[in-house]
């Protein structure tokens, strides 16, 4: 029994080590890739995101009279159809067909020749090879569709993932600072901040440069900023309904961040991000932060939309199910193989 | 070029890494990525699970077979038995081409093992011969005497091997009639195929395109049906010829002519499908297609959502076509288009619309997914029983080259199946029949017979050597088969069901019967098909089909006049009179002898065939008109059709071939013996009802087993009875 336990423990340890090693390897690969892609994609997204936001605003203006779930359904169906057509034209349908036929043929081989182990092992091998080929043929259309799909999903996310802050509702604002800056030594951002009654943040008396948040009608600051963990946090309450630009003063720089207070489905930008292309993809509604301000991102922790159909996180599932169903149903109509 | 490929690979790899990162799983949401993930994951898990299940269950299955006493191969003298059937290979031609060094592989096979004439059946027709091959029984036991039989009620011809009837139970819903239950498809051939017997002893078989296996019967193995598999219209092959030519009189056997109009550069027409049985006013289902002329010698064909560019005298690949019956019910078929001419008149040929093997409308394989497996593994393929369209060459729609294309394509499809089967079946039986040998010799014999009326001597071109090329191509196939069967445990036999000869003159047996007072026509009855012109009240005998003559027996035929107790005498009388029938215009004997079927066959179905089987001399056969019951005014006819070779003559004149990679002791092997031989080689007792006897085949070291068998017994034995009955029906 001890031997079995020992074997199990060592086996589990080996698996964990393998898992870590794979994770580490992928992480390194990703870092290398990120270093290549960031200088290319970041400026591209800086141009694309505002354009997509305009398109998104128009689309949701059109959908505004209909119930939210209906709008999501329509968009999902349309996405399914568009992706289906795109898939047909950007993929090698003949090669996909051949790979799929090979997969089916080898699956049937397993059924027809089930008494012959040699044939079964051969069929398994060919099956795996056919699956790899199929994956390779799928890659091109996935890559082609990836960027438009992500841009679209990000736009949808700004509507379905978060809702505007209600008047009087409490939340936090987080300003993430550049970790490479040595705050204590250069004193650019003083750790010791003092809260002023007029809702303006002022640096401590020794006049070190710091961060101040200008007051506005849409926001009441309750506490903050509280530094720590490489970020500064404010506790705030929603003020009068409306769309506002919060102004943060950091030394000589003025940094803006959009705030939405009100009810219903509206475009909400939870985070204004820096130049990193991956975060730009996910938070497209605001321009990226200027370089060399020492601020990596500013986040307003909006509450999620509360719905099991189109609410926070659920909308992704709904979108996936509806768009896939549309694609599967319409596959024969558009004569697409996948 | 190399750099760009490397760059592409790097980008793909980078993209793959991006997609694999969990942090970016968000990117994987949506239809595009869903397609990729969904399909591959489903396939992967199915493969993994099925493999796992199969591997874990394999010992249990093996144990189960062992415990049930079916330990396959325990008494076998052979690991694998491969039979390569070359329908109609003629031994004299094989002799000639081997002597000329044109068939080195068959020469090698003959030298290493055996080459013999193989006794065929009476009559030597493919459905009869292959039924005898697979059951090991004479026709009196399997009940197949010809392609056709006749209705005892109406005297109309009917297919002898299969009966297909729609379901009689329907639910009515407005103008729709929804069928309840399946159509009835009944195999009329009796007897058990020898691979079924092998299967009962745990031996796996792969049987490809052996005639008279439709509908497929369940057994341990895989089978793809052949001869008598109908097309989608239920016929044995109906081609369609679309043309803008003004309608002319006459019709085609085995085909249909459709007049189309050209509107600018576009021609629109319909493919004709099966009858729509779910609508009361249904008629034939149709599938529209459109041909656009895009150049001097090029068109674009659009059908069922597919588009194909087509040059002059070019075939499309197999095209899937769909016929909509209504209520969402569809019937799927496949066909090929051939552009014959654009100017001055548009002419387009469409092959018979065949059952789609991917989604078969009728069962054409066992297990039912086997035909789908083949279509997935190798692409679409011809499923019609007689896939090569001989009728359209006869009618002059196709020329030699375009017809030959069909034969080569069909053979190529068959080769792929055959070699796949050889790869998969390392223990067991593997049988495959190639029909190209039969179809090409039927249609091109005129080029090797200088006296043939169908060859006016003007036809030049490369198809004059089609038969020689066919034999060398088959030799190459045999060579590759030998390579695939070069292990000591495999016995390879290359066989043909019958030989071949010229068909120069047709004998109108109905005219002979009329001249001799056995058949009387109604006034204006001459020239009417399917015996419609026969006065049954005065007719004692008639001819229908290729095999021979039927008596009009009272109590058997609906309007019979021959008393049953006089029938025997009449049969003998007809046999005597027909034997030695001379063709005065050539001075040759046209009929060598005639056989009283009640005397030459044994078995419960011996009375179901023609009463007289006619054994023609070389160069003669039943005339085209007599075969369809259309009496003419002339006893002998020159055969000027492209169908110029045949084998429906005296069986002694057209034996088949038997090549084997091992020595065979017997001097006069017969087709009927091969099933029993296979059983014997696998150590399975030959069932008593089989007429064939096992041939004595040498072991792999070249020695014959003592007393014929290793254990001194007579083979693996006969289940009941002490001797294997010698089939009197086999020639």
CSV table of N, CA and C in Angstrom, one decimal, chain B residues 284 429 730:
chain,number,residue,atom,x,y,z
B,284,UNK,N,-41.9,12.0,-61.6
B,284,UNK,CA,-40.4,11.9,-61.3
B,284,UNK,C,-39.9,13.1,-60.6
B,429,UNK,N,-10.4,-13.8,-45.7
B,429,UNK,CA,-10.7,-13.9,-47.1
B,429,UNK,C,-10.8,-12.5,-47.7
B,730,UNK,N,-22.9,-27.5,-63.6
B,730,UNK,CA,-21.7,-26.8,-63.9
B,730,UNK,C,-21.0,-27.4,-65.1
